Short mmCIF file of C-alpha atoms in Angstrom, two decimals:
data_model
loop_
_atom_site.label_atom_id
_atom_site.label_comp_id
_atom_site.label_asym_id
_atom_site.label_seq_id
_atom_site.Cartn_x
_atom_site.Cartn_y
_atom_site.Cartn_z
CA UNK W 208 32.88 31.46 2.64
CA UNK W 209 32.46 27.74 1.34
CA UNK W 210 28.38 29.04 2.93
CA UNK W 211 27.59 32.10 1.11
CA UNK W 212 29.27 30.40 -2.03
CA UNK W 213 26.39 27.61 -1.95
CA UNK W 214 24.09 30.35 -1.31
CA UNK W 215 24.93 32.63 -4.23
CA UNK W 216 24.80 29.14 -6.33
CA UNK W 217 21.12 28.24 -5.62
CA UNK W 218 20.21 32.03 -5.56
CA UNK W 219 21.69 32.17 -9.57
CA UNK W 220 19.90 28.65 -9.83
CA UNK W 221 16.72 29.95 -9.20
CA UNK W 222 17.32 33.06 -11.14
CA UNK W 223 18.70 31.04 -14.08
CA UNK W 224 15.09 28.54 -13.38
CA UNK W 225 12.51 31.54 -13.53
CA UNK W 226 14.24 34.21 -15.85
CA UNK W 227 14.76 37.21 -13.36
CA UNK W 228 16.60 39.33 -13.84
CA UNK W 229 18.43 37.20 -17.46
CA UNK W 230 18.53 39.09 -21.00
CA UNK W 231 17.07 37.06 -23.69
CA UNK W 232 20.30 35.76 -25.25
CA UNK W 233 21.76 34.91 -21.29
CA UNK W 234 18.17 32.72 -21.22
CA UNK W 235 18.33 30.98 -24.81
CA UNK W 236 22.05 30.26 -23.29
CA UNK W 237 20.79 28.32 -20.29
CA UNK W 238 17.69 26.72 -22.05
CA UNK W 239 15.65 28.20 -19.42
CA UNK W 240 12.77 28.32 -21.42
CA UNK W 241 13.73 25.58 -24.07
CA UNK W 242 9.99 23.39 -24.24
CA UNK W 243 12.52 19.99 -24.92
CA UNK W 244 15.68 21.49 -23.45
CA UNK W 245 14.57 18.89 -19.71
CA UNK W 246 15.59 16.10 -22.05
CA UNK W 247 19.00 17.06 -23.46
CA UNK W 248 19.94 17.82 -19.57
CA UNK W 249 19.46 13.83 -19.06
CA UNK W 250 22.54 13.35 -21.37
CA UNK W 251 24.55 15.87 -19.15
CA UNK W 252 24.50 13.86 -16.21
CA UNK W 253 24.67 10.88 -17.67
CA UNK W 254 21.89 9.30 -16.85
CA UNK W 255 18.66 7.96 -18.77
CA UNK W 256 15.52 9.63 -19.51
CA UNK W 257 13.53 7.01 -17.11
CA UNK W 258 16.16 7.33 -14.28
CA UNK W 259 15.01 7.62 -10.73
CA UNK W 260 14.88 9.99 -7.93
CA UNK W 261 18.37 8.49 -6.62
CA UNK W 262 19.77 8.28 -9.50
CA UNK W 263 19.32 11.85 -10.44
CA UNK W 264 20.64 12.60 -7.05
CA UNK W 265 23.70 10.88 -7.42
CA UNK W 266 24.78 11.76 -10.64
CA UNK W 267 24.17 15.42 -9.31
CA UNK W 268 26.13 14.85 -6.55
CA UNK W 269 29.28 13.36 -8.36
CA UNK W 270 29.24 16.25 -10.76
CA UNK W 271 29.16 18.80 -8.26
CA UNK W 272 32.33 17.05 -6.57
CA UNK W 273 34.18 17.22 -9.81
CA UNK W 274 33.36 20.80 -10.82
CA UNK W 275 33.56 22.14 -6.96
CA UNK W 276 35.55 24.85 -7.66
CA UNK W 277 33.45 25.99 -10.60
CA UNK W 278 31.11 28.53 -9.62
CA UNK W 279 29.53 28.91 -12.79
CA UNK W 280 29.53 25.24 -13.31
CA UNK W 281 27.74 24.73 -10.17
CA UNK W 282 24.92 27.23 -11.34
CA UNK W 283 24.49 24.72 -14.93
CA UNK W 284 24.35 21.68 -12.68
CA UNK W 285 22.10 22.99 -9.81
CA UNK W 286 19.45 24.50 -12.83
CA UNK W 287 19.64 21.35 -14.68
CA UNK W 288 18.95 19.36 -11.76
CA UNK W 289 15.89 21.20 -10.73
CA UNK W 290 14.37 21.12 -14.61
CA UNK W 291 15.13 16.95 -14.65
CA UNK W 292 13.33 17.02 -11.56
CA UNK W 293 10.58 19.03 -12.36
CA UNK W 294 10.39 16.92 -16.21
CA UNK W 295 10.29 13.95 -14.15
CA UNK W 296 7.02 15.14 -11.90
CA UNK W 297 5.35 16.30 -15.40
CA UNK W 298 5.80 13.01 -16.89
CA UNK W 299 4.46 10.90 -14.06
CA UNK W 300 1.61 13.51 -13.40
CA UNK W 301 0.49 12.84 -16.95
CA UNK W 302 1.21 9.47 -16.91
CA UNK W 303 4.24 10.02 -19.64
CA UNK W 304 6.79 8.24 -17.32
CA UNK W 305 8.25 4.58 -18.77
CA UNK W 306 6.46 1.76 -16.56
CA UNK W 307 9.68 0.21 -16.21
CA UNK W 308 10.96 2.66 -13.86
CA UNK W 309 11.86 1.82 -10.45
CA UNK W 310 10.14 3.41 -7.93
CA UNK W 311 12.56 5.22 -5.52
CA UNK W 312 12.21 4.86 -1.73
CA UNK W 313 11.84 8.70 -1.34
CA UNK W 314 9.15 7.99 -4.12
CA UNK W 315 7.45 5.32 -2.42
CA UNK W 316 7.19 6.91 0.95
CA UNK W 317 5.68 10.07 -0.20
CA UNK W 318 3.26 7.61 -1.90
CA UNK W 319 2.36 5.66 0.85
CA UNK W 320 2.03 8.90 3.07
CA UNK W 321 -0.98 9.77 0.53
CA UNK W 322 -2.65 5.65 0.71
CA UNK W 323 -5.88 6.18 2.25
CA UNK W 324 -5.74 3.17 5.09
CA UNK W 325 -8.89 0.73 3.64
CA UNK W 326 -11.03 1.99 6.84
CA UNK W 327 -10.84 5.08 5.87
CA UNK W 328 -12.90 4.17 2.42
CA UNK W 329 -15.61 2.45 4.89
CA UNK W 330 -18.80 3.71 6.35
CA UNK W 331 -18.03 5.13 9.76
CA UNK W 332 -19.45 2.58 11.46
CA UNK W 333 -18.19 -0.29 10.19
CA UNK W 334 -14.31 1.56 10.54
CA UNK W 335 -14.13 -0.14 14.23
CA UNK W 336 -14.50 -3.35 12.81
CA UNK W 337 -12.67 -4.29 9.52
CA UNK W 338 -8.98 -4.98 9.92
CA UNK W 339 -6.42 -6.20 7.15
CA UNK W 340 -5.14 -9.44 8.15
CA UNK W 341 -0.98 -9.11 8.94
CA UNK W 342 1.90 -11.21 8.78
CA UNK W 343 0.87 -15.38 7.99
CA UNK W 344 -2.05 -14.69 9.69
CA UNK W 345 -4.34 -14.71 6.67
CA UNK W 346 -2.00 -17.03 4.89
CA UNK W 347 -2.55 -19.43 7.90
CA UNK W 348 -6.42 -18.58 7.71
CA UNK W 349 -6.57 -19.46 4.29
CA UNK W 350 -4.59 -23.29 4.12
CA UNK W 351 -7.27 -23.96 7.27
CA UNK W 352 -10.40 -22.75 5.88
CA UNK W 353 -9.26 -23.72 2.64
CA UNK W 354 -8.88 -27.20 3.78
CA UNK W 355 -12.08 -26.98 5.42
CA UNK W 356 -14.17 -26.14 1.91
CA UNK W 357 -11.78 -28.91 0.17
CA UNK W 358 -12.79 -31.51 2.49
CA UNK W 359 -16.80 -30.56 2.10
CA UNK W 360 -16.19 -30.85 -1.54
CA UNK W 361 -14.14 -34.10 -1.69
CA UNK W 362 -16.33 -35.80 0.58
CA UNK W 363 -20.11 -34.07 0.29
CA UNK W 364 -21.21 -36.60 3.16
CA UNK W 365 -18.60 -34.75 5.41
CA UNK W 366 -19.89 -30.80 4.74
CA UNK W 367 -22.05 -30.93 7.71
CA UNK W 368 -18.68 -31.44 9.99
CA UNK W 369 -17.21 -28.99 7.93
CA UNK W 370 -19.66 -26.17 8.64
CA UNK W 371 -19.64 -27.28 11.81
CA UNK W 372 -15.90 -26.73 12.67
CA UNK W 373 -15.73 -23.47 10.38
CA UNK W 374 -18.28 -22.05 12.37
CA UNK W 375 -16.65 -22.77 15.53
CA UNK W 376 -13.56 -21.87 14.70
CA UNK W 377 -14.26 -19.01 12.88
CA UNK W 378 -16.04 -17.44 15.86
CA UNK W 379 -12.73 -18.61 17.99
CA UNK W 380 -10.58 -16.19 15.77
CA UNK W 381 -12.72 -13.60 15.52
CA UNK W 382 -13.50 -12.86 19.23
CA UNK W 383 -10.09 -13.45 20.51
CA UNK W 384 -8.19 -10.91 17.73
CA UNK W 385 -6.57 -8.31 19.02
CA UNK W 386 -6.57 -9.72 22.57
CA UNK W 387 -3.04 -9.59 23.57
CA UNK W 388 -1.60 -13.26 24.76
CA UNK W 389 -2.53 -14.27 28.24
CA UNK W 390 -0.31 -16.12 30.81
CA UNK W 391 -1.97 -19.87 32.10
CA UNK W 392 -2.94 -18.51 35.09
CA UNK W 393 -4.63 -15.13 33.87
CA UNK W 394 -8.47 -15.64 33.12
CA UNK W 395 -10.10 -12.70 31.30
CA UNK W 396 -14.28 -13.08 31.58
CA UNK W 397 -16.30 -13.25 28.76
CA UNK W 398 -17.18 -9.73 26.92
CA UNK W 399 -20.86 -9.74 26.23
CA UNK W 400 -20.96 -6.71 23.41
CA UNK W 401 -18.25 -8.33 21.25
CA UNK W 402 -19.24 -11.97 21.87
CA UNK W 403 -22.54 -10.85 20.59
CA UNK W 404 -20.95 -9.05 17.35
CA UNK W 405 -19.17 -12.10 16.68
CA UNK W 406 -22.06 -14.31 16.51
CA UNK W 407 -23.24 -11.91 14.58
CA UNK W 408 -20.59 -11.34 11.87
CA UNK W 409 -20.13 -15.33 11.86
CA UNK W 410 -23.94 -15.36 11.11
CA UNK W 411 -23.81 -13.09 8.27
CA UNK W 412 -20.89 -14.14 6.31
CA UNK W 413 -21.58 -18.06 7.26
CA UNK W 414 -25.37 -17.15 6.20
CA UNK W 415 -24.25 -15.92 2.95
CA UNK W 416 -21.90 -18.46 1.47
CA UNK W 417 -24.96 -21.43 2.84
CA UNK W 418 -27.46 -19.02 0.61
CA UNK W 419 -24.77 -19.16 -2.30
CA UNK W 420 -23.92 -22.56 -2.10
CA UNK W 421 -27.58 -23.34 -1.82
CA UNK W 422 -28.48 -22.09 -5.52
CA UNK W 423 -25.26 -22.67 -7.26
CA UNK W 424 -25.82 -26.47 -5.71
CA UNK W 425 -29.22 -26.48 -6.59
CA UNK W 426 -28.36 -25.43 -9.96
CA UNK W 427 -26.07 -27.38 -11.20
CA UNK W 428 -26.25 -30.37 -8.76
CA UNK W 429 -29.59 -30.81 -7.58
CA UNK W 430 -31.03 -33.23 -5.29
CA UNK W 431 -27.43 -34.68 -5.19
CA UNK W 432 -24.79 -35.01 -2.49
CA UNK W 433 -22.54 -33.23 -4.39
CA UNK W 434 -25.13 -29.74 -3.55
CA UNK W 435 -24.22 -30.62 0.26
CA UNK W 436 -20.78 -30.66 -0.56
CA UNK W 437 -20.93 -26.98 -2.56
CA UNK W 438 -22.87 -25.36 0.06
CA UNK W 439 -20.89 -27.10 2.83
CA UNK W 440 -17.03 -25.44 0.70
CA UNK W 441 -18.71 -22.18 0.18
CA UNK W 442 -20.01 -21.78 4.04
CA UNK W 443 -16.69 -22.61 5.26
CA UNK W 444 -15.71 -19.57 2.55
CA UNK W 445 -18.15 -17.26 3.89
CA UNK W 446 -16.86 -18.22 7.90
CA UNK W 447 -13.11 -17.49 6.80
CA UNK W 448 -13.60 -14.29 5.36
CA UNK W 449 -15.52 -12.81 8.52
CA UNK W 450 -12.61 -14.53 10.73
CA UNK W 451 -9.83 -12.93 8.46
CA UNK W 452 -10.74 -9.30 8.07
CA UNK W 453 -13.01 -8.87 10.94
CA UNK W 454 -12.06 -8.04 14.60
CA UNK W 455 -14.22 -7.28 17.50
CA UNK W 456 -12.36 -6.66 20.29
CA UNK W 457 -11.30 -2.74 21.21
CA UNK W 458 -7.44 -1.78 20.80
CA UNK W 459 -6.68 -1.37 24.38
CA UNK W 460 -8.16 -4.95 26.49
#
């Protein structure tokens, strides 16, 4: 009985919602069709104009406990809650909705359902190898290469040992991500196709922070050691970025 009873409720609901079957006073009653009756329905549940998904939810659900035995009561609440619901879409679709709301989880996981992963904005063949960097990973890539560019521009006489170690570090990281750990005793042989895609990557990105540094060096410090020590910080740039949000190896090794 307690069934059907919840049936006949949303079945009135959506009657109430769309006007079937409703005489034009039984509609002006409801505010089925009121253009700013969505916002007085706020103050019925008790709730603010900018309240979230749960919130709405709960307040719905409290009422409903109270007036269970109110058939007609249940009808008000279920309509109302439906029209707050739909207001609430409107606004954000138009971009109406307060910016101090807080997002919802049911909010946020319909959003993220919709994020395009970054590959997916990528030309297809570059998809296979850029990969966001996850947990301290880039955190930890950062302090070390960041230490690396520091030291090149601290001590300009030391940027050649600073490219130096970028470079061979950076093509450490990059050919071994994604390569699951490896007991002592288990010896994988070298990969030729993504050893030579590292070097390659390295090259690149290492190539285009030594052309940067190069003229911003040359034009503000020339013929100085501090120019060594620009190109050497920016190198060590370029080498961290490829090691960071590169990868070379295939999912399954």
């Amino acid at each position: 009985h307690r069934v059907a009873s919840a049936g006949a409720v949303r079945r009135s609901a959506r009657a109430i919602r769309t006007g079937q079957g409703l005489c034009p006073v039984c509609l002006a009653a409801t505010g089925a069709q009121s253009p700013g009756g969505g916002q007085n329905l706020y103050r019925m549940f008790g709730i603010a104009e900018d309240a979230d998904y749960d919130e709405i939810m709960k307040a719905y659900e409290s009422l409903c406990s109270k007036y269970a035995d109110n058939k007609k009561q249940l009808i008000k609440l279920e309509v109302a809650k439906d029209r707050i619901l739909e207001d609430r879409l409107r606004r954000r679709m138009t971009g109406t909705l307060q910016s101090g709301v807080v997002e919802s989880a049911w909010d946020k996981a319909q959003r993220m359902k919709k994020r395009k992963p970054l590959n997916e904005y990528l030309p297809g063949w570059m998809q296979n190898f850029v990969e966001l960097p996850k947990g301290d990973f880039g955190m930890n890539m950062g302090i070390l290469f960041g230490l690396l560019a520091g030291m090149s521009l601290a001590v300009p006489t030391m940027a050649s040992t600073s490219m130096v170690f970028s470079y061979l570090i950076s093509n450490a990281v990059l050919y071994n991500r994604g390569i699951p750990d490896k007991r002592e005793d288990d010896m994988r042989p070298t990969k030729l196709k993504p050893l030579l895609i590292t070097l390659a990557i390295t090259s690149i990105f290492g190539g285009l922070g030594f052309s940067l540094g190069c003229a911003i060096g040359g034009t503000f410090f020339p013929m100085t050691q501090r120019a060594n020590g620009v190109i050497g910080a920016l190198t060590a740039v370029g080498l961290g970025f490829a090691g960071t949000f590169f990868k070379v190896q295939d999912d399954e090794v």
